[in-house]
Amino acid sequence: MQAVVCHGPEDYRLAEVPVPTPGPGEALVQVEAVGICASDLKCYHGATKFWGDGDRAAYVETPVTPGHEFVGRVVALDDTARQRWSVEVGDRVTSEQIVPCWECRYCVRGQYHMCAPHAIYGFKRRTPGAMAAYMIFPADALVHKISAELPPAHAAFVEPLSCALHAVERSGMRFDDVVVVAGCGPIGLGMIAGARARFPRRVIALDLAPQKLDLALRCGADEALNIAETDVVAAVRDLTDGYGADVYLEGSGHPSAVGQGLSLLRKLGTYVEYSVFGSDVSVDWSIISDDKELDVLGAHLGPHTWPAAVRLLESGILPMDDICTHQLPLAEFQRGLDLVGSGAESVKVSLIP
């Protein structure tokens, strides 16, 4: 079969490799679509989070097939897998991006998304990803069925949507909150939809691209502000009687969005960081402590939110035809990475093996 194989930063190659064989309790899945994530792009370009430096251990194990947001159909599985996941041959399925060990302190406490070995599809050799015609769901995977009526690229959007919903849950937002979402890419649009489902007082979207701001309004934002044209800190204060936002969800991955969020939050506000940054970010920490006493929270993956993400996709509420802007054959993976990198033409780019 064809597969994209990562050999190192900016060394991804299309190759012919054997179709994998499922072991006990595993499933062989024919991949229908795999999204290209901003973290895939940062890994491709050699961000230290993935490849390590003097302060970070290397995370990527090469050679490995990338791809952690995907959907496919079950081709083969044994009775153990059938009973564990309640799936049959022919079912359309997706798998959570992390395959937990179920033995470390995090897994046994239900915090499986922080599993110590942290085997995410597409980064570890034991969990090859979905940029291939076929892939294996390991026995420890978390598997969900998803409607066969959804176009493949739409169904594969369940992964970034689950992540966005986790960030919303982390915020603990309330009905009377003013919520600001920075970045209207796939994660940000999911944050907007998730926040709107909690019925806060107002959801404000921030981005540079007019087409993404339009999508933000269609996903549930009340206002969409172009940060190149508007003093967003002043605008948010004007909309909140001078106080500032209650909740800030950062989904852009731009260093400038961090200071922006700290500035536009009210005292005792909540900042949730989801992005993977390509470089270090510096801020004035006295804003967090002495000035405002903010709650600053991280968010990682999408634990316990996949069923809700599936339901949200299947509801038809989201403008998925306009979110899933590009579907490319596997051989055009480089063009897909370039589209994600430029950000000017695309929102969600998917490969169709």
Coordinates of C-alpha atoms in Angstrom, one line a residue:
M1 CA 0.0 0.0 0.0
Q2 CA 1.0 3.7 -0.3
A3 CA 1.9 5.5 2.9
V4 CA 3.6 8.7 3.9
V5 CA 6.7 8.0 6.0
C6 CA 8.4 10.5 8.2
H7 CA 12.2 10.1 8.4
G8 CA 13.0 13.4 10.1
P9 CA 12.2 17.1 9.9
E10 CA 11.2 18.1 6.3
D11 CA 12.0 14.5 5.2
Y12 CA 8.6 13.0 4.5
R13 CA 8.3 10.5 1.7
L14 CA 5.6 8.6 -0.2
A15 CA 6.5 4.9 -0.1
E16 CA 5.2 1.5 -0.9
V17 CA 4.9 -0.5 2.4
P18 CA 3.2 -3.8 3.4
V19 CA -0.4 -3.7 4.5
P20 CA -0.3 -4.2 8.2
T21 CA -1.6 -7.4 9.8
P22 CA -3.8 -7.0 12.9
G23 CA -2.8 -8.9 16.0
P24 CA -5.0 -10.3 18.9
G25 CA -7.6 -7.7 19.9
E26 CA -6.7 -5.3 17.1
A27 CA -8.6 -4.1 14.0
L28 CA -7.4 -3.4 10.4
V29 CA -9.0 -0.2 9.2
Q30 CA -9.1 1.1 5.6
V31 CA -8.5 4.8 5.9
E32 CA -11.1 7.1 4.2
A33 CA -9.7 10.5 5.2
V34 CA -7.0 11.9 7.4
G35 CA -6.7 15.6 8.4
I36 CA -3.5 17.5 8.4
C37 CA -3.2 19.2 11.8
A38 CA -1.2 22.4 12.7
S39 CA 0.9 20.1 15.0
D40 CA 1.7 17.9 12.0
L41 CA 3.1 21.0 10.3
K42 CA 5.1 22.0 13.3
C43 CA 6.5 18.5 13.6
Y44 CA 7.3 18.6 9.9
H45 CA 9.3 21.8 10.3
G46 CA 11.2 20.4 13.3
A47 CA 9.6 22.1 16.3
T48 CA 11.5 21.2 19.5
K49 CA 8.3 19.9 21.1
F50 CA 8.5 16.9 18.7
W51 CA 12.2 16.6 17.9
G52 CA 13.8 17.7 21.2
D53 CA 16.7 19.9 22.0
G54 CA 18.8 20.4 25.1
D55 CA 15.7 21.0 27.2
R56 CA 13.2 18.6 25.6
A57 CA 13.4 14.9 25.0
A58 CA 12.6 13.8 21.4
Y59 CA 9.0 12.7 21.0
V60 CA 8.8 11.5 17.4
E61 CA 10.2 8.0 16.7
T62 CA 11.2 7.5 13.1
P63 CA 10.5 6.1 10.7
V64 CA 6.8 6.5 11.3
T65 CA 3.6 7.2 9.3
P66 CA 2.0 10.5 10.4
G67 CA -1.7 11.3 10.8
H68 CA -3.7 11.4 14.0
E69 CA -7.1 12.7 12.9
F70 CA -8.9 10.2 10.7
V71 CA -11.9 8.0 9.9
G72 CA -12.1 4.7 8.1
R73 CA -14.0 1.4 7.8
V74 CA -13.2 -1.8 9.7
V75 CA -11.8 -4.5 7.3
A76 CA -10.8 -7.2 9.8
L77 CA -11.0 -7.8 13.5
D78 CA -11.3 -10.7 15.9
D79 CA -14.0 -11.5 18.5
T80 CA -12.1 -9.7 21.3
A81 CA -11.9 -6.5 19.4
R82 CA -15.5 -6.9 18.2
Q83 CA -16.8 -7.2 21.8
R84 CA -14.6 -4.5 23.3
W85 CA -15.5 -1.8 20.8
S86 CA -19.0 -3.1 19.7
V87 CA -18.0 -2.7 16.0
E88 CA -18.3 -5.0 13.0
V89 CA -16.5 -5.4 9.7
G90 CA -17.8 -2.5 7.4
D91 CA -18.5 -0.1 10.3
R92 CA -17.2 3.4 9.9
V93 CA -15.0 4.2 12.9
T94 CA -12.6 6.6 14.3
S95 CA -10.1 6.3 17.2
E96 CA -9.0 8.8 19.8
Q97 CA -5.6 10.2 19.0
I98 CA -3.9 8.7 22.0
V99 CA -3.6 4.9 22.7
P100 CA -3.4 4.7 26.5
C101 CA -1.3 2.2 28.3
W102 CA -4.0 1.8 31.0
E103 CA -1.4 1.1 33.6
C104 CA 0.3 4.4 34.5
R105 CA -0.9 6.6 37.4
Y106 CA -2.8 8.9 34.9
C107 CA -4.6 6.1 33.1
V108 CA -5.7 4.4 36.4
R109 CA -7.1 7.7 37.6
G110 CA -9.2 8.2 34.4
Q111 CA -6.8 10.8 33.1
Y112 CA -5.8 8.7 30.1
H113 CA -5.1 11.7 27.9
M114 CA -2.0 12.4 30.0
C115 CA -0.8 8.7 29.8
A116 CA 2.9 8.6 30.7
P117 CA 4.1 6.6 27.5
H118 CA 1.8 8.9 25.5
A119 CA 1.5 6.9 22.3
I120 CA -0.3 9.2 19.9
Y121 CA -1.0 7.9 16.4
G122 CA 1.6 9.2 13.9
F123 CA 4.4 10.0 16.3
K124 CA 5.4 6.7 17.9
R125 CA 6.5 3.6 16.0
R126 CA 4.0 1.3 17.8
T127 CA 1.1 3.5 16.8
P128 CA 1.6 4.4 13.0
G129 CA -0.8 7.0 11.8
A130 CA -3.4 7.3 9.1
M131 CA -1.5 8.8 6.1
A132 CA -1.8 5.4 4.5
A133 CA -4.3 3.2 2.8
Y134 CA -4.7 1.0 5.9
M135 CA -3.9 1.3 9.6
I136 CA -4.1 -0.7 12.7
F137 CA -6.2 0.1 15.8
P138 CA -4.3 -1.4 18.7
A139 CA -6.1 -3.4 21.3
D140 CA -5.8 -0.6 23.9
A141 CA -7.3 2.0 21.6
L142 CA -10.5 4.0 22.2
V143 CA -12.8 3.5 19.3
H144 CA -16.0 5.3 18.3
K145 CA -18.5 4.6 15.5
I146 CA -19.5 7.6 13.3
S147 CA -22.2 8.0 10.8
A148 CA -21.6 6.6 7.3
E149 CA -23.7 9.5 5.9
L150 CA -21.0 12.1 6.6
P151 CA -18.5 12.8 3.9
P152 CA -15.1 11.3 4.9
A153 CA -13.4 14.6 5.4
H154 CA -16.3 15.8 7.6
A155 CA -16.2 12.7 9.7
A156 CA -12.4 13.0 10.2
F157 CA -13.0 16.5 11.7
V158 CA -14.2 14.7 14.9
E159 CA -10.6 14.8 16.2
P160 CA -10.0 18.6 16.2
L161 CA -13.6 19.1 17.3
S162 CA -13.1 16.8 20.4
C163 CA -10.0 18.8 21.3
A164 CA -11.9 22.1 21.0
L165 CA -14.7 20.8 23.2
H166 CA -12.1 19.8 25.9
A167 CA -10.8 23.3 25.9
V168 CA -14.3 24.6 26.4
E169 CA -14.8 22.2 29.3
R170 CA -11.6 23.2 30.9
S171 CA -12.7 26.8 31.0
G172 CA -15.7 26.1 33.2
M173 CA -17.6 28.9 31.5
R174 CA -20.9 30.1 32.8
F175 CA -24.1 31.3 31.2
D176 CA -23.3 35.0 31.9
D177 CA -19.8 34.9 30.6
V178 CA -18.2 36.8 27.7
V179 CA -16.0 34.3 25.9
V180 CA -13.2 35.3 23.5
V181 CA -11.8 32.8 21.0
A182 CA -8.4 33.6 19.4
G183 CA -7.9 31.9 16.0
C184 CA -10.7 30.7 13.7
G185 CA -8.9 27.7 12.3
P186 CA -10.3 24.2 12.9
I187 CA -9.7 24.3 16.6
G188 CA -11.0 27.8 17.1
L189 CA -14.1 27.1 15.1
G190 CA -14.8 24.1 17.3
M191 CA -14.2 26.2 20.4
I192 CA -16.8 28.7 19.1
A193 CA -19.4 26.0 18.4
G194 CA -18.7 24.3 21.8
A195 CA -18.9 27.6 23.7
R196 CA -22.1 28.6 21.9
A197 CA -23.6 25.2 23.0
R198 CA -23.1 26.4 26.6
F199 CA -25.1 29.5 26.0
P200 CA -22.8 32.2 27.4
R201 CA -23.7 35.9 27.2
R202 CA -21.5 36.5 24.2
V203 CA -18.9 34.7 22.1
I204 CA -16.3 36.9 20.3
A205 CA -14.0 35.5 17.6
L206 CA -10.6 36.9 16.7
D207 CA -8.7 36.3 13.5
L208 CA -6.9 38.0 10.6
A209 CA -8.7 36.3 7.7
P210 CA -12.1 37.7 6.6
Q211 CA -13.3 34.3 5.4
K212 CA -12.5 32.6 8.7
L213 CA -14.3 35.4 10.6
D214 CA -17.3 34.7 8.4
L215 CA -17.1 31.0 9.3
A216 CA -16.8 32.0 13.0
L217 CA -20.2 33.8 12.8
R218 CA -21.7 30.8 11.1
C219 CA -20.4 28.5 13.9
G220 CA -22.0 30.6 16.6
A221 CA -19.9 33.7 17.3
D222 CA -21.8 36.9 18.1
E223 CA -19.0 39.2 17.0
A224 CA -16.0 38.5 14.7
L225 CA -13.1 41.0 15.1
N226 CA -10.2 41.4 12.7
I227 CA -7.2 41.9 14.8
A228 CA -5.4 43.8 12.0
E229 CA -8.2 46.4 11.8
T230 CA -9.5 46.6 15.4
D231 CA -7.9 47.3 18.8
V232 CA -9.5 44.1 20.2
V233 CA -8.5 44.8 23.8
A234 CA -10.4 48.1 23.7
A235 CA -13.2 46.5 21.7
V236 CA -13.7 43.7 24.3
R237 CA -13.7 46.2 27.1
D238 CA -16.3 48.3 25.3
L239 CA -18.5 45.3 25.1
T240 CA -18.1 44.4 28.8
D241 CA -18.6 47.8 30.5
G242 CA -14.9 48.2 30.8
Y243 CA -14.2 45.0 32.7
G244 CA -12.9 42.6 30.0
A245 CA -13.7 39.1 29.0
D246 CA -14.5 36.3 31.5
V247 CA -12.9 33.5 29.4
Y248 CA -10.2 33.5 26.7
L249 CA -9.6 30.4 24.6
E250 CA -6.4 30.5 22.7
G251 CA -6.4 28.3 19.5
S252 CA -4.2 30.2 17.1
G253 CA -0.7 29.1 18.1
H254 CA 0.7 32.7 17.6
P255 CA 2.9 34.0 20.4
S256 CA 1.2 37.5 20.2
A257 CA -2.2 35.9 21.1
V258 CA -0.9 35.1 24.6
G259 CA -0.3 38.6 25.7
Q260 CA -3.4 39.7 23.9
G261 CA -5.5 37.3 25.9
L262 CA -3.9 38.3 29.3
S263 CA -4.6 41.9 28.4
L264 CA -8.3 41.5 27.4
L265 CA -9.3 39.3 30.3
R266 CA -11.0 40.8 33.4
K267 CA -9.7 40.4 36.9
L268 CA -10.2 36.8 38.1
G269 CA -10.8 35.7 34.5
T270 CA -9.8 32.4 32.9
Y271 CA -7.3 31.8 30.2
V272 CA -7.2 28.4 28.4
E273 CA -4.2 27.5 26.2
Y274 CA -4.7 24.8 23.6
S275 CA -2.1 25.6 20.9
V276 CA 1.2 23.9 20.1
F277 CA 3.7 26.7 19.7
G278 CA 6.6 26.6 17.4
S279 CA 8.8 28.6 19.7
D280 CA 9.0 29.9 23.2
V281 CA 6.6 32.6 24.4
S282 CA 7.3 35.3 26.9
V283 CA 4.8 37.3 28.9
D284 CA 4.6 39.6 31.9
W285 CA 3.6 37.1 34.6
S286 CA 2.7 39.9 37.0
I287 CA -0.5 40.3 34.9
I288 CA -1.4 36.8 35.9
S289 CA -0.7 37.3 39.5
D290 CA -0.5 40.7 41.0
D291 CA -2.6 42.6 38.4
K292 CA -5.5 40.2 37.8
E293 CA -5.2 36.9 39.7
L294 CA -6.1 34.9 36.6
D295 CA -6.7 31.2 36.3
V296 CA -4.4 30.0 33.5
L297 CA -5.1 26.5 32.3
G298 CA -3.7 24.2 29.7
A299 CA -5.7 21.8 27.5
H300 CA -4.5 18.7 25.7
L301 CA -6.2 16.3 23.4
G302 CA -9.9 15.6 23.8
P303 CA -10.6 13.3 26.8
H304 CA -14.2 12.2 27.3
T305 CA -15.5 14.6 24.6
W306 CA -15.5 12.3 21.5
P307 CA -19.1 11.1 21.8
A308 CA -20.2 14.8 22.0
A309 CA -18.1 15.7 19.0
V310 CA -19.6 12.9 17.0
R311 CA -23.1 14.1 17.9
L312 CA -22.2 17.7 17.0
L313 CA -21.0 16.6 13.6
E314 CA -23.9 14.4 13.0
S315 CA -26.3 17.2 13.9
G316 CA -25.5 19.1 10.7
I317 CA -25.2 22.4 12.7
L318 CA -21.7 23.2 11.5
P319 CA -20.9 24.5 8.0
M320 CA -18.7 21.6 7.2
D321 CA -18.5 22.1 3.5
D322 CA -16.8 25.4 4.1
I323 CA -14.7 24.2 7.0
C324 CA -13.3 21.2 5.0
T325 CA -11.8 23.3 2.2
H326 CA -9.4 20.9 0.6
Q327 CA -9.3 17.1 0.0
L328 CA -6.2 15.8 -1.7
P329 CA -4.9 12.4 -2.8
L330 CA -2.2 11.0 -0.5
A331 CA 0.4 11.6 -3.2
E332 CA -0.2 15.3 -2.7
F333 CA 0.7 15.3 1.0
Q334 CA 3.4 18.0 0.4
R335 CA 0.8 20.4 -1.1
G336 CA -1.4 19.7 1.8
L337 CA 1.3 20.6 4.3
D338 CA 2.0 23.8 2.3
L339 CA -1.6 24.8 2.3
V340 CA -1.8 24.4 6.1
G341 CA 1.4 26.3 6.4
S342 CA 0.2 29.3 4.4
G343 CA -3.2 29.4 6.0
A344 CA -4.4 31.8 3.3
E345 CA -6.5 29.5 1.2
S346 CA -7.5 26.7 3.5
V347 CA -9.3 25.9 6.8
K348 CA -9.1 22.1 7.1
V349 CA -7.0 20.2 4.6
S350 CA -7.5 16.4 4.4
L351 CA -5.8 13.6 2.5
I352 CA -7.9 10.9 0.9
P353 CA -5.9 7.7 0.6

